[in-house]
Every structure is written in structure tokens, then in C-alpha cells.
Coordinates of C-alpha atoms and ligand atoms in Angstrom, one line a residue:
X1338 CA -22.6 -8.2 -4.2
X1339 CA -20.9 -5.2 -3.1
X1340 CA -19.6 -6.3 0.3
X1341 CA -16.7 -8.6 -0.4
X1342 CA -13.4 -9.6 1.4
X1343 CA -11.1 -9.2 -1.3
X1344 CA -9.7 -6.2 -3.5
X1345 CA -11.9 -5.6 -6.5
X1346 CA -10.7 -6.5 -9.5
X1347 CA -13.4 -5.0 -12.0
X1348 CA -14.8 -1.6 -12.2
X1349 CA -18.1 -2.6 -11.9
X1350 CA -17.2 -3.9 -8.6
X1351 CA -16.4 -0.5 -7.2
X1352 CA -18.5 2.1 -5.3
X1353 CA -17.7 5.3 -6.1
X1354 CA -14.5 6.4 -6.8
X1355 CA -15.1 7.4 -10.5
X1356 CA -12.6 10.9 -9.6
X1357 CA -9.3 8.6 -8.1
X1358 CA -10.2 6.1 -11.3
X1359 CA -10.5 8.9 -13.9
X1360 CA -7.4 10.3 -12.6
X1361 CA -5.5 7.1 -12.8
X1362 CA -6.4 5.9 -16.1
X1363 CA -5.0 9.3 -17.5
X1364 CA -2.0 8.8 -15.2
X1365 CA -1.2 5.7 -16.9
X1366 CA -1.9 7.0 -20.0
X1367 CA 0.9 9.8 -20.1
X1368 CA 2.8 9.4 -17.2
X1369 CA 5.9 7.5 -16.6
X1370 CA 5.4 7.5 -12.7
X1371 CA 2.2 7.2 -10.5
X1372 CA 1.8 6.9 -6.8
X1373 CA -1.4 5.7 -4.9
X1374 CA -1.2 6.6 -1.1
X1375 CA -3.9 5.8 1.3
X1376 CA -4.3 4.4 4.4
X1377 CA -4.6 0.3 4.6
X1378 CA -7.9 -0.9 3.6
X1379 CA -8.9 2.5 2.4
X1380 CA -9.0 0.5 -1.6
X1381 CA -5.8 1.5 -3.0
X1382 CA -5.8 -2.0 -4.6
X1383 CA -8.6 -2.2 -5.4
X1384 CA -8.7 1.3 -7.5
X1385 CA -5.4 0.5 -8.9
X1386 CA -6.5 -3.2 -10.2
X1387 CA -9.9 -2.2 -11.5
X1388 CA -9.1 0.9 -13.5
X1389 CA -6.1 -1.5 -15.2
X1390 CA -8.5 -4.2 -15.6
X1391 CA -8.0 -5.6 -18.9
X1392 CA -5.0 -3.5 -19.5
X1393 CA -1.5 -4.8 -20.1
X1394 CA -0.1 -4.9 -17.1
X1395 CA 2.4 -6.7 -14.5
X1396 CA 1.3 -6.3 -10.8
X1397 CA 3.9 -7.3 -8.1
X1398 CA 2.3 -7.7 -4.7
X1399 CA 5.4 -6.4 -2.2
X1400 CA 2.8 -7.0 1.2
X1401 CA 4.1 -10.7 0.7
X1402 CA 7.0 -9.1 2.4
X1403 CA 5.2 -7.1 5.1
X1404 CA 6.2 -9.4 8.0
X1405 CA 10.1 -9.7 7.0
X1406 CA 13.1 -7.9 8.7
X1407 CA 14.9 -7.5 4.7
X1408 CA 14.2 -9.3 1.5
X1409 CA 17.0 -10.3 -1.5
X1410 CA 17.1 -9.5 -4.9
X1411 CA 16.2 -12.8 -5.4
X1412 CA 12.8 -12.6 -3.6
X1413 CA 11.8 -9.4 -5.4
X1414 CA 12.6 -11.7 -8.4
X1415 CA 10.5 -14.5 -7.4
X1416 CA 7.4 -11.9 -6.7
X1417 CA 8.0 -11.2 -10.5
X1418 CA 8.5 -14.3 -11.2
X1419 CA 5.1 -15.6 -10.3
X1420 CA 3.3 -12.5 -12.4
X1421 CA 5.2 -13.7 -15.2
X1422 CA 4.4 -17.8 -14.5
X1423 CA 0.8 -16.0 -15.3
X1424 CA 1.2 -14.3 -17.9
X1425 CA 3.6 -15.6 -20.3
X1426 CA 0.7 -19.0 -21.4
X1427 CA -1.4 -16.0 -22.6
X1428 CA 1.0 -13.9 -24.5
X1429 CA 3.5 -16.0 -27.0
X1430 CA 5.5 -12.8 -28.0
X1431 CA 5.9 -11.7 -24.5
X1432 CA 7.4 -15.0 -23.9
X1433 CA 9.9 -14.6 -26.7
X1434 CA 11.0 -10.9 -25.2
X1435 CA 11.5 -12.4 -22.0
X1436 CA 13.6 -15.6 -23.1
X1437 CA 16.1 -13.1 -24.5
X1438 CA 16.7 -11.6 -21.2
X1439 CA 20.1 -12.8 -19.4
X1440 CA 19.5 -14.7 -16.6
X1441 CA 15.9 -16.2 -17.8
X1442 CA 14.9 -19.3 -19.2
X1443 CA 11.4 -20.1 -20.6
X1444 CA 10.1 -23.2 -21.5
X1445 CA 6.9 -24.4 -22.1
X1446 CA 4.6 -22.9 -19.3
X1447 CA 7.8 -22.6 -17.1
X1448 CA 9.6 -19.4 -16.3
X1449 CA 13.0 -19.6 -14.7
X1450 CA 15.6 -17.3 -13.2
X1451 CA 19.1 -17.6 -12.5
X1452 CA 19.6 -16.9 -8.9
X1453 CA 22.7 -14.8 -7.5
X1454 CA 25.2 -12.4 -9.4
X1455 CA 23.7 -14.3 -12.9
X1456 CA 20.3 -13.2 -11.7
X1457 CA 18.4 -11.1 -14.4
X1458 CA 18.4 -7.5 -14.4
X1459 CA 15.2 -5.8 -13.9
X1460 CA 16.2 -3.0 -16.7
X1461 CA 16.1 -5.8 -19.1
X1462 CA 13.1 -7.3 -17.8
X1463 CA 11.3 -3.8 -18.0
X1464 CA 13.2 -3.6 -21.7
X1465 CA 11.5 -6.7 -22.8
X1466 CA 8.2 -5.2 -21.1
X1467 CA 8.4 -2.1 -23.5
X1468 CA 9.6 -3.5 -26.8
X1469 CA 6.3 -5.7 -26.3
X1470 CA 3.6 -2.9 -25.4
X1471 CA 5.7 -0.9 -28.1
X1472 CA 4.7 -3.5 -30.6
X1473 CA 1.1 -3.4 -29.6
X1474 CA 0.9 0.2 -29.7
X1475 CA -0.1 -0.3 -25.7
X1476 CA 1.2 1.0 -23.0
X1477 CA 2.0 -1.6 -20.2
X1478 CA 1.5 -0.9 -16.5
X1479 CA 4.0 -1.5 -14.3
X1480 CA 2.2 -1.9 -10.6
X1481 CA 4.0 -2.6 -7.4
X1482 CA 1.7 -2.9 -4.8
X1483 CA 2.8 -1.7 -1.1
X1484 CA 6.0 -0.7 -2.7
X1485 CA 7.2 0.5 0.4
X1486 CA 8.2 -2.9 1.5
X1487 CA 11.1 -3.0 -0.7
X1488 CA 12.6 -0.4 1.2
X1489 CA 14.2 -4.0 2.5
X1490 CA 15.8 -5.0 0.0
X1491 CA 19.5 -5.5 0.6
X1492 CA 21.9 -6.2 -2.1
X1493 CA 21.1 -4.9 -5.0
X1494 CA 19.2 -1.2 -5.4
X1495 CA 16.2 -1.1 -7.7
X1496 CA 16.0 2.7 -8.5
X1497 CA 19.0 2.8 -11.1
X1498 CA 16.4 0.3 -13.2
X1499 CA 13.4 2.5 -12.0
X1500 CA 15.2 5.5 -12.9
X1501 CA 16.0 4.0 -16.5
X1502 CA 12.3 3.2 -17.3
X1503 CA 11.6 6.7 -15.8
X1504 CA 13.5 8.7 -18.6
X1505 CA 13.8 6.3 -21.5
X1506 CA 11.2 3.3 -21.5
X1507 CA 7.8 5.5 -23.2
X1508 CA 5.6 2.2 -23.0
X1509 CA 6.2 1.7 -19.4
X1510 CA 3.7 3.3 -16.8
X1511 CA 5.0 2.7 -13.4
X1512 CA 2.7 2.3 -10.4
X1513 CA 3.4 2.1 -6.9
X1514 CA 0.8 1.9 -4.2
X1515 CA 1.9 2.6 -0.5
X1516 CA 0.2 2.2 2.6
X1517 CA 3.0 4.2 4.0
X1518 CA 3.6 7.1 2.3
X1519 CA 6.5 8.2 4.0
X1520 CA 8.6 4.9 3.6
X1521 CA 7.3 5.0 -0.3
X1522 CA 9.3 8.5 -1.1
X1523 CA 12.0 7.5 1.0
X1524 CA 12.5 4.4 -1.0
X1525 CA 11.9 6.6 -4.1
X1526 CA 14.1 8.9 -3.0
X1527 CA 12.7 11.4 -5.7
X1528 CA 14.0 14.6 -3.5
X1529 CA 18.4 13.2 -2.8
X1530 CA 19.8 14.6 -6.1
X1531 CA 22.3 10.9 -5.7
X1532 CA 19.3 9.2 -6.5
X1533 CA 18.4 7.9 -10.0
X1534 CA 14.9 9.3 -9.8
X1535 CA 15.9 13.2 -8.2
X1536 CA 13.6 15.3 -9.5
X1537 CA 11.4 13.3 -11.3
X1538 CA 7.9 14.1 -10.9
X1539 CA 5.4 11.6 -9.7
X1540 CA 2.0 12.1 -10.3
X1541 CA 0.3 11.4 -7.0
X1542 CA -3.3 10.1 -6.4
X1543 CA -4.4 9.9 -2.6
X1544 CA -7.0 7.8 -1.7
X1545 CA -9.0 9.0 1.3
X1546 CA -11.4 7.5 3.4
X1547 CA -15.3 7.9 2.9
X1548 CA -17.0 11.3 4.4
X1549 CA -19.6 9.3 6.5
X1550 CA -22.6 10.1 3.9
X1551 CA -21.1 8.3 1.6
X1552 CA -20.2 5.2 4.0
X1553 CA -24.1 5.3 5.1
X1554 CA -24.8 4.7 1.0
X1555 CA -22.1 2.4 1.0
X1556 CA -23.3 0.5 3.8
X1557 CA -27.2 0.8 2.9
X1558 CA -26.8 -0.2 -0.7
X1559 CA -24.7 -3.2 0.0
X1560 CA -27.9 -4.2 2.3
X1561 CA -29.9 -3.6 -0.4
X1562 CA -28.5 -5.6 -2.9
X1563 CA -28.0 -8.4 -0.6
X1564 CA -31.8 -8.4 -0.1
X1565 CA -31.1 -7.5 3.8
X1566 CA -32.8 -5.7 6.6
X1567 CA -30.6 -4.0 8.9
X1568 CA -31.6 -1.1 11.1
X1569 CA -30.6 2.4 10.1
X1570 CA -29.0 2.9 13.9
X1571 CA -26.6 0.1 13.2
X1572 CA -25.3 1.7 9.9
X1573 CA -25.2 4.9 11.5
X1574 CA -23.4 3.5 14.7
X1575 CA -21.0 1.6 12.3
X1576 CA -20.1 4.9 10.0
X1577 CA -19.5 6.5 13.3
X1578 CA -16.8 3.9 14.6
X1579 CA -15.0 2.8 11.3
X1580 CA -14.8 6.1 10.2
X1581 CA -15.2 5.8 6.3
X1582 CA -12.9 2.5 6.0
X1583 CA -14.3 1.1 3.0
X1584 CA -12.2 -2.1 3.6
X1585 CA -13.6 -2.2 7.8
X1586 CA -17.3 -1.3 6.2
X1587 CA -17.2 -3.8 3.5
X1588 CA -15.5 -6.6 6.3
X1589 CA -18.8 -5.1 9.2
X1590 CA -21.5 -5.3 5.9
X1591 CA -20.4 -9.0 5.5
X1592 CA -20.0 -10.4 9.2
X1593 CA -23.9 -8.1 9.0
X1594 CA -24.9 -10.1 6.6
X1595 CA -24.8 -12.9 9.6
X1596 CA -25.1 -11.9 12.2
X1597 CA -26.1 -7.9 12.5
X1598 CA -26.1 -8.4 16.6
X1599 CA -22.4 -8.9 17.0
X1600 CA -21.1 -8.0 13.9
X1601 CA -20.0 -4.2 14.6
X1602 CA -18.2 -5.8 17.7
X1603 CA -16.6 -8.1 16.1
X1604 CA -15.7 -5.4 13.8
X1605 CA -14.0 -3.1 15.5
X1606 CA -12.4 -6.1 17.6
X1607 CA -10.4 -7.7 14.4
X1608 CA -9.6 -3.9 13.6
X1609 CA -8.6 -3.4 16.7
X1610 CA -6.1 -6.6 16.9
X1611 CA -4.6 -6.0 13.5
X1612 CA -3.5 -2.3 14.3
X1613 CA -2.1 -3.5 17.4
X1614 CA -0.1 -6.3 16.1
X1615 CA 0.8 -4.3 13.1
X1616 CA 2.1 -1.5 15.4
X1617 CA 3.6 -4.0 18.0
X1618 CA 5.1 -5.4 15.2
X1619 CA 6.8 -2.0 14.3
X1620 CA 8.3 -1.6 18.2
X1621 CA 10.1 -4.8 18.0
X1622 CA 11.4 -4.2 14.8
X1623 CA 12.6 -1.1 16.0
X1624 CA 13.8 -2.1 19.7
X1625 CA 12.3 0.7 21.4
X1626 CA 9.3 0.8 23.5
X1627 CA 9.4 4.6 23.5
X1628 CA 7.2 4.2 20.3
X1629 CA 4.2 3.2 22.6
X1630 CA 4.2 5.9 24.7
X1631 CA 4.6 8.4 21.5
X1632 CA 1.7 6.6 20.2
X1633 CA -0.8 7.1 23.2
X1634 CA 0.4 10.2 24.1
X1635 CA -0.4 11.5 20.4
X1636 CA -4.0 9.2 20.1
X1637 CA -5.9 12.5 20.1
X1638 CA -3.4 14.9 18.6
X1639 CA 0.3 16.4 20.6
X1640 CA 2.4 19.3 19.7
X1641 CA 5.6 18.3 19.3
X1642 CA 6.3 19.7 22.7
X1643 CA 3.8 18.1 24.6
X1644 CA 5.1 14.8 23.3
X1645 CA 8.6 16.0 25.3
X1646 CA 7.1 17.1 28.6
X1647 CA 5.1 13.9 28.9
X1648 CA 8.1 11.4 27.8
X1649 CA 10.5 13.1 29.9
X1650 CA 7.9 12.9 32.8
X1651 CA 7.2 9.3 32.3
X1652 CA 10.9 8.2 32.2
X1653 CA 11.9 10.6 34.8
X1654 CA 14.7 12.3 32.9
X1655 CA 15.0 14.1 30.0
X1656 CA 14.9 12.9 26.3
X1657 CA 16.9 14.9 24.2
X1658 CA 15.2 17.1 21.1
X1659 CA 16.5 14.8 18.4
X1660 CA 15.2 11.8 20.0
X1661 CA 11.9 13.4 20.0
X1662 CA 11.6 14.4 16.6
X1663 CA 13.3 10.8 15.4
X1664 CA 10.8 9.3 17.4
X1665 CA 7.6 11.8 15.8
X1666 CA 9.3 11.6 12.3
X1667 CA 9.4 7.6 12.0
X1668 CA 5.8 7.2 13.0
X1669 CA 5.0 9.7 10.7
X1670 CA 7.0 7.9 7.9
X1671 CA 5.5 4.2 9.1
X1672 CA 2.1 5.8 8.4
X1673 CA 0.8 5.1 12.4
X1674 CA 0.8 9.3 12.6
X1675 CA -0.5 12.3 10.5
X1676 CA 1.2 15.9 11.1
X1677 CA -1.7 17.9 10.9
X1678 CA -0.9 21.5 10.9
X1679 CA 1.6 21.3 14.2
X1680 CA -0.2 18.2 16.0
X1681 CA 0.7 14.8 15.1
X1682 CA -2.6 12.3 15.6
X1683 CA -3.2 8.7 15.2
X1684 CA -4.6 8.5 11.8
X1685 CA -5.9 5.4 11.9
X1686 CA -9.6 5.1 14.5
X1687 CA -8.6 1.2 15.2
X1688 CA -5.1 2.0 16.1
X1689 CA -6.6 5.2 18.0
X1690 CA -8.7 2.3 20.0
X1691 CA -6.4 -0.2 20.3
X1692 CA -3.5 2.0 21.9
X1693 CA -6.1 2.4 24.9
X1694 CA -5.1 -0.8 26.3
X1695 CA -2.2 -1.5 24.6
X1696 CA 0.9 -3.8 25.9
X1697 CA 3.2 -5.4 23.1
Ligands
LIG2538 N1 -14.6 1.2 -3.9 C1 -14.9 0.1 -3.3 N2 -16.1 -0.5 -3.3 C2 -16.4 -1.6 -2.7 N3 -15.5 -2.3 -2.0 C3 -14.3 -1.8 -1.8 C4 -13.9 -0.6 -2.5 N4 -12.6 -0.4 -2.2 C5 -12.2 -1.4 -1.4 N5 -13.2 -2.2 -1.2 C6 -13.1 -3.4 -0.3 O1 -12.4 -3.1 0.9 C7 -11.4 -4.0 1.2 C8 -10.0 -3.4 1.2 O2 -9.7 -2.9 -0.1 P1 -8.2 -2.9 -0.7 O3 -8.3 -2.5 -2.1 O4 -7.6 -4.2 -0.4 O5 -7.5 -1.8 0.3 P2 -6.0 -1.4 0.4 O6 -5.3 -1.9 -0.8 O7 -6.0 0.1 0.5 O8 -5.5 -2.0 1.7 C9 -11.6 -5.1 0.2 O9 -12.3 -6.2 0.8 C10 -12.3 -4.5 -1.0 O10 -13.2 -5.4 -1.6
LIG2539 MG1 -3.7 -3.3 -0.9

């Protein structure tokens, strides 16, 4: 079945996307640093997990921590934690590296971590990772998934351990995916010359949307192999409004499956209320309401000028040049707008619908 609600894990349960895999697998193969950007939904994990399938790898999922204000050390820790509750009962010797790390206990099945100052270091967790795909003659992939998120983390700073297995640990590939590009390489910090990782190069993969032929095969062959009738107006009305979404098409082609009347409805309704909450989200976090107006007044595209006359009209006094492009420029890095030559637009179509009627 093609259509499915969950990232797909095996390459066989991908459509397309042989280029972004090819390019991936010989990332990982000679690279020390990978990034995966896309828009959400667009398959980022799903590329990254299939093309590692089988691989050795350690996959961290940081959209555990989507919804909180800041995370600890310790709750990075526990994410790892749980990958390695996984996979130590199927690898003995990975078990033995592990136990020798500071701050870890293994025994039996268990995994435990000190908590606190005592807490392990992740350079020495990512040691024990090497030495281990070094004795295997493998090279083990290091995947943190919506990386951006730890842009939160308070306490401790994970690029001085990042910036170690950058430059000196060969069998690690590191992998981040981010939904926000802009958050990602200001958490990366590749381009401050105080950060661990200045000037390192990342090899970056972007993962687009479908161009709507390629959504119409998508959508037709899931049909298919469902054994499913479904009118070609309805695909082509649904390539139209979710505008090459292959997470959105695969979500319509299921709810399809069902009920083909409502399903494009219901569709672009659920889009519709997860981009709002996800952005109203973002303008509590932030405290500033100013971020809707942006938003609207930028659904179809506004020069950075535009987005001045219509604020300062709709407060009735001026906002000042720096608020303007703070306001522009943190969109931009919370992935809600793309600059696009000198217009910045609404990336996303259900955000681009939702903002119509939007109150948070
Ligand atoms: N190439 C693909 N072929 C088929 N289904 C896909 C493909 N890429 C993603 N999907 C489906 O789309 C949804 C979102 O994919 P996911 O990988 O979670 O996106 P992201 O990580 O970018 O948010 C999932 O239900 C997944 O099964
Ligand atoms: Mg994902």
C-alpha cells in the first residue's frame, strides 16, 4: 500500500525519490555532516529512514520536543536513551562500548544514565559509537530528526561534541533533518567563527515538494494498488489544493480510500488546523501578535516595504525598520515564510489558507 500515515521506513515503501536517496546514501558514505531540509510532511523522514534502513544507525526524534518552551540536557539524554534501550538487546559489543562510558550503566536489557553534572557526555557516547562501527568496518549514522528543536536546550551546548565527531570521529555520519531550515543553521551555527562547527561544510539535501505530475502518479497509483476507483477530477482537484504534499496526498489518498466525497475537505481542513495551531503556537511563544499581521499581509508574497506601509497603517503609527526586518527574518527562520527573490510568501498552501480567517 502506498498511502500510509506513518514515515516509511523501507525503500520499497517510497515513491520516487531515487535522486534525494542516491544522494544521501553517498552523503553518509563520505561525509561527516548531512542536512535534510524540507518543509513538514514533505518526507524528510521518511527519505532519511529508508535510505539508512538496515544500516547502523542511532535516530534521535527531537519533534518529541516540538511543543516545549526549552528542554535539559537530561531530556536530550533520555531521547538517546530510548534509541539505545532498542538497540543495545541486538548488539552485545555495542553494549560493552557503552558501559564504559562515564555516567552509564548497562545491565541486562536496561540502559541507565546518571542524571545532572554526573550525566554522560555525548562525545563519549559518539566515541563508543565509532570505536564500534570502526570495528565493523561500518560507518554508523548518526540521525537527529527535527534537529532544530534543540535549539532549546539550556544548560549544556551540544556543538563542542558535534564539532569533535565533525573533525575527528571517521565512522560517524551525522544527520540532521529540519523542518525549519533557518533554526537548523542557527543551532549549527556553521557560519560564527566562536562556534565548534565554523566553517565546516555540510552537505545539504533539500527535499521539495511534488511538481503536480508527479502528485497525479502518486495519487493514481496509490488508487491503483489499493484496487480503487476514484475519479480523475478528484485527483486533479486534490494535486491542485495540496500542492505536491506527499505527506497531505498520502493523509487525502487514505481518508479516499473511505470516503472519496469528503475526503479532500477533510483534507485540507486537518491541514488547515495544524498550520494554524502550529503558527498560533509560534505567536504565543513569541508574545507578539504582530506575527499575524506579517503573516496575512505576506500570504501571497510582500516586499519588504509593503510589509511596513501596511503594519504601520494597521497600528496607526509607525514601526520602526528593525522591527520590520526582525519580524520578516524570524518567520523566515521558523520556516512559516520563503524570501523569494525580494518577496517573502507563505510557503506552506495550508498555512496560506488557514491565515484567511485566522484568530489565535
Ligand atoms: N516518498 C514517499 N512515498 C510515499 N509516501 C511518502 C513518501 N514520503 C512521505 N510519505 C508519507 O507522507 C507522510 C509524511 O512523511 P514524513 O516522512 O513523516 O515527512 P516529514 O518528515 O518531512 O514531516 C507519511 O505518512 C509518509 O508515509
Ligand atoms: Mg519528520
Amino acid at each position: 500500500m502506498l498511502f500510509r500515515d506513518r514515515p516509511a521506513e523501507r525503500l520499497e515503501e517510497l515513491f520516487d525519490r531515487e535522486w534525494e536517496v542516491r544522494r544521501l546514501v553517498e552523503a553518509v558514505g563520505g561525509r561527516a555532516l548531512t542536512l535534510v531540509l524540507g518543509m513538514r510532511r514533505v518526507g524528510k523522514t521518511s527519505v532519511v529512514k529508508a535510505a539508512t534502513y538496515g544500516r547502523l544507525r542511532v535516530y534521535i526524534d527531537a519533534r518529541v520536543f516540538e511543543e516545549r518552551p526549552y528542554i535539559s540536557y537530561d531530556d536530550f539524554l533520555n531521547a538517546l536513551r530510548d534509541e539505545l534501550r532498542r538497540l543495545l538487546p541486538l548488539h552485545k559489543r555495542l553494549a560493552e562500548l557503552v558501559a564504559r562510558v562515564r555516567g552509564v550503566s548497562v545491565a541486562g536489557v536496561d540502559v541507565r544514565f546518571e542524571v545532572g553534572r554526573n550525566a554522560p557526555r555525548l562525545a563519549e557516547l559518539l566515541e563508543a559509537f565509532d570505536q564500534w562501527a570502526g570495528e565493523r568496518g561500518e560507518r554508523l549514522i548518526f540521525i537527529i530528526d527535527e534537529a532544530q528543536e534543540l535549539v532549546k536546550l539550556r544548560g549544556r551546548n551540544l556543538l563542542p561534541a558535534l564539532g569533535y565527531a565533525y573533525d575527528h570521529l571517521r565512522n560517524v555520519a551525522m544527520v540532521f533533518t529540519g523542518s525549519k531550515a533557518g533554526l537548523l543553521l542557527r543551532f549549527l551555527r556553521l557560519e560564527d567563527p566562536h562556534s565548534p562547527l565554523f566553517g565546516r561544510y555540510a552537505e545539504r539535501i533539500d527535499i521539495g515538494p511534488f511538481p503536480p505530475e508527479l502528485s497525479a502518479r502518486f495519487l493514481e497509483e496509490g488508487f491503483r494498488q489499493a484496487g480503487a476507483e476514484i475519479g480523475r477530477d478528484l485527483v486533479e482537484r486534490a494535486v491542485e489544493l495540496l500542492d505536491g504534499v506527499v505527506g497531505w496526498l498520502a493523509y487525502f489518498g487514505l481518508r479516499a480510500l473511505k470516503s472519496p466525497g469528503t475526503a479532500l475537505d477533510e483534507t485540507v481542513e486537518y491541514a488547515k488546523r495544524l498550520a494554524a495551531s502550529e503558527f498560533c503556537h509560534f505567536v504565543q511563544y513569541t508574545g507578539s501578535r504582530r506575527y499575524i499581521h506579517v503573516a496575512k499581509i505576506c500570504r501571497q508574497g510582500a516586499r519588504w516595504s509593503d510589509v511596513k506601509r501596511y503594519l504601520t497603517a494597521a497600528e496607526g503609527r509607525e514601526v520602526s525598520d528593525p522591527e520590520v526586518t526582525k519580524l520578516l527574518t524570524n518567520l523566515v527562520n521558523y520556516g512559516f515564510l520563503e524570501k523569494r527573490g525580494d518577496l517573502y510568501i507563505v510557503a506552506d498552501p495550508a498555512l496560506r489558507l488557514a491565515l484567511g480567517d485566522l484568530r489565535c
